[in-house]
Every structure is written in structure tokens, then in C-alpha cells.
Amino acid sequence: MKPSLRLIIWKPALFCLLLCLFVAVASSFGQEIALTFDDLPAHAQLPPGVTREDVAKQIIKALEDAHAPKSYGFMNAEKLQQAPEDVEVLKLWRAAGLPLGNHSYSHMDLNANSVEAFEHDIQVNEPLLQCMMQGEDWRWFRYPYLTEGETLKKRRALRSFLTDHGYRVAEVTVDFSDYAWNAPYARCAAKKDAKAIEQLKASYLSTAAEYISLGQEMAKLVYGREIKHVLLLHVGAFDAVMLPQLIDLLKQRGFKLVTLQQAESDPAYESDPDLGLKMGKSLLEQMMQAKHLQVPPHKEKPFKELEFLCREPSTASHN
């Protein structure tokens, strides 16, 4: 074979090989995820000596150290009625350039209230949001407890209200119930139980890893492809401690941190399961149910273990 002809044949083969390698690498490292934080300015118990401002500063530092894009914090203004000083948390959040969204005024459960009451709770949260955001986009709504209406009529009515008022729903696709670790951490820190705290750290990360993988699997079942994800977190003391390690875990899994807007630019977020549900569920869980798909096997969240950790025996026996 002439050298020139051999080169002509070899070049396309090389191109195909390189293309395959590029696709393989892209599929392994092309995942994107937005970090979002609920319950500002205050969530769960605090360990002795830790303030709400300390928690906010720790979360902000972890985000800055990771060069994370701007993460939304979802606010319940009613909490300032009992602790007005916690407005400093919101000021810190905004001073760091982080945006705020609406989580309802009182963290109201839509399933336990009327549509009219819930709409009012959204609207009375708005004045402080407008003041804090100063013209930036605050019209993102995160359902408390992820409950969107136990009846289809209620769900549709609230969705219509949000659309009419210019809101987008801050959906969730990855949720490992991070909130469940904050109260046990406060108890174990109060008892200075270092061994139990290490146990909490291990279970937090292993559960996060489990449900990150589950979110990826469900996305492929529902949409037939990888999607951009949104992770639900809270402004809790243990979340603040674990955020650097959680971000490292995400990066090890090939995730790139993006904004909520970037994540929800994925067409997957145009999906509406259109279901009335008694329990709060992520978008992917809702879509799985709407499509009558079976959730892949996975380890359950360690709620029972967390409930009893670092409790006095007499207290634990009554729960």
C-alpha cells in the first residue's frame, strides 16, 4: 500500500478513536449540579458555643474555597420574629453575593393548609426578599417539605399562582435528607462525644454518595440520559462542618458546580409530573411515579440511628 493511501485511511481511524475517547471522558465528567440551601436564616439545633452567624460564615467560606458559583438560599422571614438578630445571617449571605429565594414566610406545609393560606404565606415573605435582593432575581420558590399539594386540584392551583406571579420552582433532584444529621450533631457536640461525631460524618457522606448515585440512575430511567441536578441542603451546623467534604465528594464523582439557573436550563425541568401526592418528593421521584417506574434498589436513610444517637437512655426510650 502506498504511504499516502495508508495515511488517508489512518487519519479517519485516528479521528474516530479520539472522538470515542472524548465522548467517554465527557460522559464520565460532564455532570453538573447546583447547590441550594433551605431554611435561612436558621435551621435546627446549634451545638454549644456556635451561633447562626458562625454557621453562615462557615458555609460561605466553604463555597468560596471551592470557587462555587452563586448558590441560592431559600428564606423564611417569620424566623426573625423570634430572633431578630438572625437578620445578620441574611446580610452575610448577601454580602457574599449569594442570592435569596422564597421558601414561604413560615415554612408552611401546603398539604396541611389551604391554597389561599399558602399563597398569602408566599406573598408576606416577599417584602424582605425584595429589600435584601435589591433588583436581583428572587422569584424562585422552593416548596417547604417538598410537598406540592395532596390533591391534583391544589397542586395545579398553586402552580398557576406561581406562574402568574413570575416564579420558577426551584426543583430538587438529589435529596439525602441532610437535615437529619443536624440535631444529632448538636447533641453529640454537647456531650463532647468525638467517636459519635466521627460516626455522623461517615454516615452523612455515605448516605450522600448513595443518593447522588440514585439521582443519576433515576434520571437515566426517566429521561434516558444524564441531566443537570439540583441538590437540596440546609443551613445547619453539621451541614456547615461537612460542606467541604461533600463538595470534594461531588468533584470526585465528576460533578461540576453550577448555578440554579444553569441547572434548570436543562429541558428535564420542563417536566410536570402533574400528581397529587401526600408526601414530599423530589422531581425525579415524582417523575418515576408518574411514569410507573420502579425506584432502583438503594440503602435507606439512617433515620432511626440518627434519632437515638447521643440521647440519654431515658429520653430515647420514650421516642
PDB file of N, CA, C and O in Angstrom, residues 22-79:
ATOM      1  N   PHE A  22     -13.072  11.114  23.638  1.00  0.00           N
ATOM      2  CA  PHE A  22     -13.656  12.373  24.101  1.00  0.00           C
ATOM      3  C   PHE A  22     -15.055  12.149  24.659  1.00  0.00           C
ATOM      4  O   PHE A  22     -15.405  12.669  25.715  1.00  0.00           O
ATOM      5  N   VAL A  23     -15.843  11.352  23.957  1.00  0.00           N
ATOM      6  CA  VAL A  23     -17.202  11.068  24.404  1.00  0.00           C
ATOM      7  C   VAL A  23     -17.189  10.335  25.742  1.00  0.00           C
ATOM      8  O   VAL A  23     -17.975  10.619  26.643  1.00  0.00           O
ATOM      9  N   ALA A  24     -16.267   9.376  25.883  1.00  0.00           N
ATOM     10  CA  ALA A  24     -16.170   8.614  27.128  1.00  0.00           C
ATOM     11  C   ALA A  24     -15.810   9.516  28.298  1.00  0.00           C
ATOM     12  O   ALA A  24     -16.388   9.429  29.388  1.00  0.00           O
ATOM     13  N   VAL A  25     -14.833  10.413  28.062  1.00  0.00           N
ATOM     14  CA  VAL A  25     -14.421  11.324  29.118  1.00  0.00           C
ATOM     15  C   VAL A  25     -15.546  12.293  29.453  1.00  0.00           C
ATOM     16  O   VAL A  25     -15.850  12.571  30.606  1.00  0.00           O
ATOM     17  N   ALA A  26     -16.218  12.804  28.423  1.00  0.00           N
ATOM     18  CA  ALA A  26     -17.306  13.761  28.645  1.00  0.00           C
ATOM     19  C   ALA A  26     -18.437  13.137  29.436  1.00  0.00           C
ATOM     20  O   ALA A  26     -19.024  13.765  30.315  1.00  0.00           O
ATOM     21  N   SER A  27     -18.749  11.870  29.128  1.00  0.00           N
ATOM     22  CA  SER A  27     -19.844  11.212  29.839  1.00  0.00           C
ATOM     23  C   SER A  27     -19.484  10.932  31.289  1.00  0.00           C
ATOM     24  O   SER A  27     -20.344  10.888  32.157  1.00  0.00           O
ATOM     25  N   SER A  28     -18.182  10.760  31.573  1.00  0.00           N
ATOM     26  CA  SER A  28     -17.752  10.485  32.937  1.00  0.00           C
ATOM     27  C   SER A  28     -17.641  11.752  33.770  1.00  0.00           C
ATOM     28  O   SER A  28     -17.850  11.735  34.970  1.00  0.00           O
ATOM     29  N   PHE A  29     -17.295  12.864  33.123  1.00  0.00           N
ATOM     30  CA  PHE A  29     -17.009  14.072  33.867  1.00  0.00           C
ATOM     31  C   PHE A  29     -17.894  15.239  33.460  1.00  0.00           C
ATOM     32  O   PHE A  29     -17.607  16.374  33.773  1.00  0.00           O
ATOM     33  N   GLY A  30     -19.006  14.950  32.787  1.00  0.00           N
ATOM     34  CA  GLY A  30     -19.841  16.020  32.289  1.00  0.00           C
ATOM     35  C   GLY A  30     -21.036  16.344  33.147  1.00  0.00           C
ATOM     36  O   GLY A  30     -21.879  17.129  32.745  1.00  0.00           O
ATOM     37  N   GLN A  31     -21.145  15.759  34.331  1.00  0.00           N
ATOM     38  CA  GLN A  31     -22.295  16.015  35.180  1.00  0.00           C
ATOM     39  C   GLN A  31     -22.209  17.406  35.811  1.00  0.00           C
ATOM     40  O   GLN A  31     -21.126  17.880  36.165  1.00  0.00           O
ATOM     41  N   GLU A  32     -23.366  18.039  35.958  1.00  0.00           N
ATOM     42  CA  GLU A  32     -23.425  19.355  36.582  1.00  0.00           C
ATOM     43  C   GLU A  32     -24.459  19.322  37.706  1.00  0.00           C
ATOM     44  O   GLU A  32     -25.460  18.603  37.619  1.00  0.00           O
ATOM     45  N   ILE A  33     -24.189  20.109  38.752  1.00  0.00           N
ATOM     46  CA  ILE A  33     -25.103  20.115  39.900  1.00  0.00           C
ATOM     47  C   ILE A  33     -25.095  21.492  40.559  1.00  0.00           C
ATOM     48  O   ILE A  33     -24.044  22.134  40.665  1.00  0.00           O
ATOM     49  N   ALA A  34     -26.255  21.950  40.970  1.00  0.00           N
ATOM     50  CA  ALA A  34     -26.395  23.211  41.700  1.00  0.00           C
ATOM     51  C   ALA A  34     -26.626  22.913  43.171  1.00  0.00           C
ATOM     52  O   ALA A  34     -27.452  22.063  43.525  1.00  0.00           O
ATOM     53  N   LEU A  35     -25.909  23.614  44.036  1.00  0.00           N
ATOM     54  CA  LEU A  35     -26.115  23.515  45.474  1.00  0.00           C
ATOM     55  C   LEU A  35     -27.150  24.559  45.889  1.00  0.00           C
ATOM     56  O   LEU A  35     -27.054  25.722  45.502  1.00  0.00           O
ATOM     57  N   THR A  36     -28.133  24.159  46.669  1.00  0.00           N
ATOM     58  CA  THR A  36     -29.136  25.091  47.188  1.00  0.00           C
ATOM     59  C   THR A  36     -29.320  24.841  48.676  1.00  0.00           C
ATOM     60  O   THR A  36     -29.172  23.705  49.145  1.00  0.00           O
ATOM     61  N   PHE A  37     -29.660  25.894  49.418  1.00  0.00           N
ATOM     62  CA  PHE A  37     -29.731  25.820  50.877  1.00  0.00           C
ATOM     63  C   PHE A  37     -31.079  26.335  51.364  1.00  0.00           C
ATOM     64  O   PHE A  37     -31.467  27.467  51.054  1.00  0.00           O
ATOM     65  N   ASP A  38     -31.779  25.512  52.129  1.00  0.00           N
ATOM     66  CA  ASP A  38     -33.095  25.878  52.655  1.00  0.00           C
ATOM     67  C   ASP A  38     -33.003  26.408  54.087  1.00  0.00           C
ATOM     68  O   ASP A  38     -32.032  26.165  54.798  1.00  0.00           O
ATOM     69  N   ASP A  39     -34.077  27.106  54.471  1.00  0.00           N
ATOM     70  CA  ASP A  39     -34.357  27.490  55.870  1.00  0.00           C
ATOM     71  C   ASP A  39     -33.517  28.640  56.402  1.00  0.00           C
ATOM     72  O   ASP A  39     -33.320  28.752  57.619  1.00  0.00           O
ATOM     73  N   LEU A  40     -33.014  29.520  55.528  1.00  0.00           N
ATOM     74  CA  LEU A  40     -32.369  30.711  56.055  1.00  0.00           C
ATOM     75  C   LEU A  40     -33.411  31.567  56.778  1.00  0.00           C
ATOM     76  O   LEU A  40     -34.547  31.644  56.323  1.00  0.00           O
ATOM     77  N   PRO A  41     -33.059  32.203  57.890  1.00  0.00           N
ATOM     78  CA  PRO A  41     -31.705  32.325  58.440  1.00  0.00           C
ATOM     79  C   PRO A  41     -31.339  31.290  59.503  1.00  0.00           C
ATOM     80  O   PRO A  41     -30.238  31.341  60.037  1.00  0.00           O
ATOM     81  N   ALA A  42     -32.248  30.364  59.830  1.00  0.00           N
ATOM     82  CA  ALA A  42     -31.976  29.471  60.963  1.00  0.00           C
ATOM     83  C   ALA A  42     -32.555  28.092  60.706  1.00  0.00           C
ATOM     84  O   ALA A  42     -33.714  27.959  60.323  1.00  0.00           O
ATOM     85  N   HIS A  43     -31.734  27.081  60.962  1.00  0.00           N
ATOM     86  CA  HIS A  43     -32.199  25.704  60.788  1.00  0.00           C
ATOM     87  C   HIS A  43     -31.661  24.826  61.911  1.00  0.00           C
ATOM     88  O   HIS A  43     -30.455  24.791  62.176  1.00  0.00           O
ATOM     89  N   ALA A  44     -32.554  24.116  62.578  1.00  0.00           N
ATOM     90  CA  ALA A  44     -32.209  23.066  63.545  1.00  0.00           C
ATOM     91  C   ALA A  44     -31.458  23.599  64.766  1.00  0.00           C
ATOM     92  O   ALA A  44     -31.181  24.788  64.897  1.00  0.00           O
ATOM     93  N   GLN A  45     -31.140  22.659  65.650  1.00  0.00           N
ATOM     94  CA  GLN A  45     -30.422  22.997  66.877  1.00  0.00           C
ATOM     95  C   GLN A  45     -28.977  23.385  66.572  1.00  0.00           C
ATOM     96  O   GLN A  45     -28.412  22.984  65.554  1.00  0.00           O
ATOM     97  N   LEU A  46     -28.391  24.119  67.506  1.00  0.00           N
ATOM     98  CA  LEU A  46     -26.987  24.504  67.395  1.00  0.00           C
ATOM     99  C   LEU A  46     -26.172  23.833  68.496  1.00  0.00           C
ATOM    100  O   LEU A  46     -26.646  23.668  69.619  1.00  0.00           O
ATOM    101  N   PRO A  47     -24.935  23.452  68.209  1.00  0.00           N
ATOM    102  CA  PRO A  47     -24.052  22.950  69.267  1.00  0.00           C
ATOM    103  C   PRO A  47     -23.694  24.080  70.226  1.00  0.00           C
ATOM    104  O   PRO A  47     -23.796  25.258  69.867  1.00  0.00           O
ATOM    105  N   PRO A  48     -23.285  23.764  71.423  1.00  0.00           N
ATOM    106  CA  PRO A  48     -22.880  24.809  72.380  1.00  0.00           C
ATOM    107  C   PRO A  48     -21.782  25.697  71.791  1.00  0.00           C
ATOM    108  O   PRO A  48     -20.833  25.210  71.168  1.00  0.00           O
ATOM    109  N   GLY A  49     -21.951  27.002  71.980  1.00  0.00           N
ATOM    110  CA  GLY A  49     -20.924  27.941  71.539  1.00  0.00           C
ATOM    111  C   GLY A  49     -20.956  28.308  70.069  1.00  0.00           C
ATOM    112  O   GLY A  49     -20.120  29.098  69.614  1.00  0.00           O
ATOM    113  N   VAL A  50     -21.888  27.753  69.312  1.00  0.00           N
ATOM    114  CA  VAL A  50     -21.993  28.038  67.875  1.00  0.00           C
ATOM    115  C   VAL A  50     -23.204  28.937  67.641  1.00  0.00           C
ATOM    116  O   VAL A  50     -24.280  28.704  68.196  1.00  0.00           O
ATOM    117  N   THR A  51     -23.034  29.976  66.826  1.00  0.00           N
ATOM    118  CA  THR A  51     -24.124  30.896  66.510  1.00  0.00           C
ATOM    119  C   THR A  51     -24.599  30.681  65.079  1.00  0.00           C
ATOM    120  O   THR A  51     -23.917  30.035  64.274  1.00  0.00           O
ATOM    121  N   ARG A  52     -25.747  31.263  64.771  1.00  0.00           N
ATOM    122  CA  ARG A  52     -26.255  31.208  63.393  1.00  0.00           C
ATOM    123  C   ARG A  52     -25.285  31.898  62.436  1.00  0.00           C
ATOM    124  O   ARG A  52     -25.079  31.442  61.307  1.00  0.00           O
ATOM    125  N   GLU A  53     -24.681  32.976  62.900  1.00  0.00           N
ATOM    126  CA  GLU A  53     -23.701  33.669  62.064  1.00  0.00           C
ATOM    127  C   GLU A  53     -22.485  32.783  61.801  1.00  0.00           C
ATOM    128  O   GLU A  53     -21.940  32.778  60.689  1.00  0.00           O
ATOM    129  N   ASP A  54     -22.056  32.034  62.814  1.00  0.00           N
ATOM    130  CA  ASP A  54     -20.930  31.111  62.624  1.00  0.00           C
ATOM    131  C   ASP A  54     -21.243  30.101  61.515  1.00  0.00           C
ATOM    132  O   ASP A  54     -20.396  29.810  60.664  1.00  0.00           O
ATOM    133  N   VAL A  55     -22.460  29.565  61.540  1.00  0.00           N
ATOM    134  CA  VAL A  55     -22.870  28.581  60.532  1.00  0.00           C
ATOM    135  C   VAL A  55     -22.839  29.202  59.144  1.00  0.00           C
ATOM    136  O   VAL A  55     -22.293  28.621  58.190  1.00  0.00           O
ATOM    137  N   ALA A  56     -23.405  30.399  59.013  1.00  0.00           N
ATOM    138  CA  ALA A  56     -23.438  31.073  57.718  1.00  0.00           C
ATOM    139  C   ALA A  56     -22.020  31.339  57.202  1.00  0.00           C
ATOM    140  O   ALA A  56     -21.713  31.097  56.029  1.00  0.00           O
ATOM    141  N   LYS A  57     -21.161  31.839  58.091  1.00  0.00           N
ATOM    142  CA  LYS A  57     -19.785  32.137  57.688  1.00  0.00           C
ATOM    143  C   LYS A  57     -19.058  30.880  57.222  1.00  0.00           C
ATOM    144  O   LYS A  57     -18.285  30.910  56.256  1.00  0.00           O
ATOM    145  N   GLN A  58     -19.296  29.771  57.914  1.00  0.00           N
ATOM    146  CA  GLN A  58     -18.631  28.514  57.572  1.00  0.00           C
ATOM    147  C   GLN A  58     -19.103  28.003  56.203  1.00  0.00           C
ATOM    148  O   GLN A  58     -18.298  27.524  55.390  1.00  0.00           O
ATOM    149  N   ILE A  59     -20.407  28.098  55.951  1.00  0.00           N
ATOM    150  CA  ILE A  59     -20.938  27.676  54.656  1.00  0.00           C
ATOM    151  C   ILE A  59     -20.409  28.573  53.547  1.00  0.00           C
ATOM    152  O   ILE A  59     -19.960  28.087  52.489  1.00  0.00           O
ATOM    153  N   ILE A  60     -20.424  29.871  53.775  1.00  0.00           N
ATOM    154  CA  ILE A  60     -19.937  30.818  52.765  1.00  0.00           C
ATOM    155  C   ILE A  60     -18.463  30.569  52.459  1.00  0.00           C
ATOM    156  O   ILE A  60     -18.045  30.575  51.296  1.00  0.00           O
ATOM    157  N   LYS A  61     -17.669  30.330  53.491  1.00  0.00           N
ATOM    158  CA  LYS A  61     -16.238  30.075  53.279  1.00  0.00           C
ATOM    159  C   LYS A  61     -16.021  28.812  52.457  1.00  0.00           C
ATOM    160  O   LYS A  61     -15.164  28.780  51.550  1.00  0.00           O
ATOM    161  N   ALA A  62     -16.782  27.763  52.756  1.00  0.00           N
ATOM    162  CA  ALA A  62     -16.635  26.511  52.011  1.00  0.00           C
ATOM    163  C   ALA A  62     -16.978  26.723  50.537  1.00  0.00           C
ATOM    164  O   ALA A  62     -16.298  26.189  49.646  1.00  0.00           O
ATOM    165  N   LEU A  63     -18.008  27.500  50.270  1.00  0.00           N
ATOM    166  CA  LEU A  63     -18.388  27.785  48.884  1.00  0.00           C
ATOM    167  C   LEU A  63     -17.307  28.599  48.188  1.00  0.00           C
ATOM    168  O   LEU A  63     -16.958  28.326  47.031  1.00  0.00           O
ATOM    169  N   GLU A  64     -16.782  29.589  48.891  1.00  0.00           N
ATOM    170  CA  GLU A  64     -15.734  30.427  48.297  1.00  0.00           C
ATOM    171  C   GLU A  64     -14.456  29.637  48.073  1.00  0.00           C
ATOM    172  O   GLU A  64     -13.800  29.777  47.024  1.00  0.00           O
ATOM    173  N   ASP A  65     -14.087  28.793  49.035  1.00  0.00           N
ATOM    174  CA  ASP A  65     -12.870  27.990  48.888  1.00  0.00           C
ATOM    175  C   ASP A  65     -12.968  27.036  47.700  1.00  0.00           C
ATOM    176  O   ASP A  65     -11.954  26.707  47.065  1.00  0.00           O
ATOM    177  N   ALA A  66     -14.189  26.580  47.422  1.00  0.00           N
ATOM    178  CA  ALA A  66     -14.409  25.654  46.302  1.00  0.00           C
ATOM    179  C   ALA A  66     -14.642  26.390  44.985  1.00  0.00           C
ATOM    180  O   ALA A  66     -14.843  25.747  43.954  1.00  0.00           O
ATOM    181  N   HIS A  67     -14.607  27.727  45.043  1.00  0.00           N
ATOM    182  CA  HIS A  67     -14.892  28.550  43.851  1.00  0.00           C
ATOM    183  C   HIS A  67     -16.248  28.170  43.259  1.00  0.00           C
ATOM    184  O   HIS A  67     -16.412  28.093  42.031  1.00  0.00           O
ATOM    185  N   ALA A  68     -17.191  27.912  44.143  1.00  0.00           N
ATOM    186  CA  ALA A  68     -18.532  27.525  43.704  1.00  0.00           C
ATOM    187  C   ALA A  68     -19.264  28.738  43.144  1.00  0.00           C
ATOM    188  O   ALA A  68     -19.075  29.860  43.620  1.00  0.00           O
ATOM    189  N   PRO A  69     -20.102  28.535  42.141  1.00  0.00           N
ATOM    190  CA  PRO A  69     -20.940  29.630  41.655  1.00  0.00           C
ATOM    191  C   PRO A  69     -21.984  29.998  42.707  1.00  0.00           C
ATOM    192  O   PRO A  69     -22.143  29.302  43.711  1.00  0.00           O
ATOM    193  N   LYS A  70     -22.685  31.071  42.466  1.00  0.00           N
ATOM    194  CA  LYS A  70     -23.605  31.613  43.466  1.00  0.00           C
ATOM    195  C   LYS A  70     -24.749  30.636  43.771  1.00  0.00           C
ATOM    196  O   LYS A  70     -25.519  30.267  42.890  1.00  0.00           O
ATOM    197  N   SER A  71     -24.858  30.247  45.027  1.00  0.00           N
ATOM    198  CA  SER A  71     -25.861  29.277  45.464  1.00  0.00           C
ATOM    199  C   SER A  71     -27.043  29.991  46.115  1.00  0.00           C
ATOM    200  O   SER A  71     -26.852  30.856  46.968  1.00  0.00           O
ATOM    201  N   TYR A  72     -28.248  29.591  45.741  1.00  0.00           N
ATOM    202  CA  TYR A  72     -29.440  30.191  46.327  1.00  0.00           C
ATOM    203  C   TYR A  72     -29.661  29.689  47.751  1.00  0.00           C
ATOM    204  O   TYR A  72     -29.494  28.506  48.046  1.00  0.00           O
ATOM    205  N   GLY A  73     -30.073  30.627  48.608  1.00  0.00           N
ATOM    206  CA  GLY A  73     -30.555  30.299  49.935  1.00  0.00           C
ATOM    207  C   GLY A  73     -32.031  30.637  49.992  1.00  0.00           C
ATOM    208  O   GLY A  73     -32.436  31.738  49.591  1.00  0.00           O
ATOM    209  N   PHE A  74     -32.854  29.722  50.476  1.00  0.00           N
ATOM    210  CA  PHE A  74     -34.305  29.911  50.489  1.00  0.00           C
ATOM    211  C   PHE A  74     -34.760  30.300  51.894  1.00  0.00           C
ATOM    212  O   PHE A  74     -34.494  29.592  52.857  1.00  0.00           O
ATOM    213  N   MET A  75     -35.458  31.423  51.970  1.00  0.00           N
ATOM    214  CA  MET A  75     -35.664  32.154  53.216  1.00  0.00           C
ATOM    215  C   MET A  75     -37.084  32.036  53.754  1.00  0.00           C
ATOM    216  O   MET A  75     -38.049  32.034  53.004  1.00  0.00           O
ATOM    217  N   ASN A  76     -37.171  31.934  55.107  1.00  0.00           N
ATOM    218  CA  ASN A  76     -38.439  32.027  55.843  1.00  0.00           C
ATOM    219  C   ASN A  76     -38.330  33.226  56.784  1.00  0.00           C
ATOM    220  O   ASN A  76     -37.700  33.138  57.832  1.00  0.00           O
ATOM    221  N   ALA A  77     -38.969  34.338  56.426  1.00  0.00           N
ATOM    222  CA  ALA A  77     -38.788  35.574  57.187  1.00  0.00           C
ATOM    223  C   ALA A  77     -39.399  35.517  58.574  1.00  0.00           C
ATOM    224  O   ALA A  77     -38.995  36.276  59.469  1.00  0.00           O
ATOM    225  N   GLU A  78     -40.380  34.641  58.811  1.00  0.00           N
ATOM    226  CA  GLU A  78     -41.028  34.582  60.116  1.00  0.00           C
ATOM    227  C   GLU A  78     -40.033  34.285  61.238  1.00  0.00           C
ATOM    228  O   GLU A  78     -40.233  34.696  62.388  1.00  0.00           O
ATOM    229  N   LYS A  79     -38.964  33.587  60.931  1.00  0.00           N
ATOM    230  CA  LYS A  79     -37.985  33.226  61.953  1.00  0.00           C
ATOM    231  C   LYS A  79     -37.380  34.454  62.627  1.00  0.00           C
ATOM    232  O   LYS A  79     -36.898  34.368  63.762  1.00  0.00           O
TER     233      LYS A  79
END
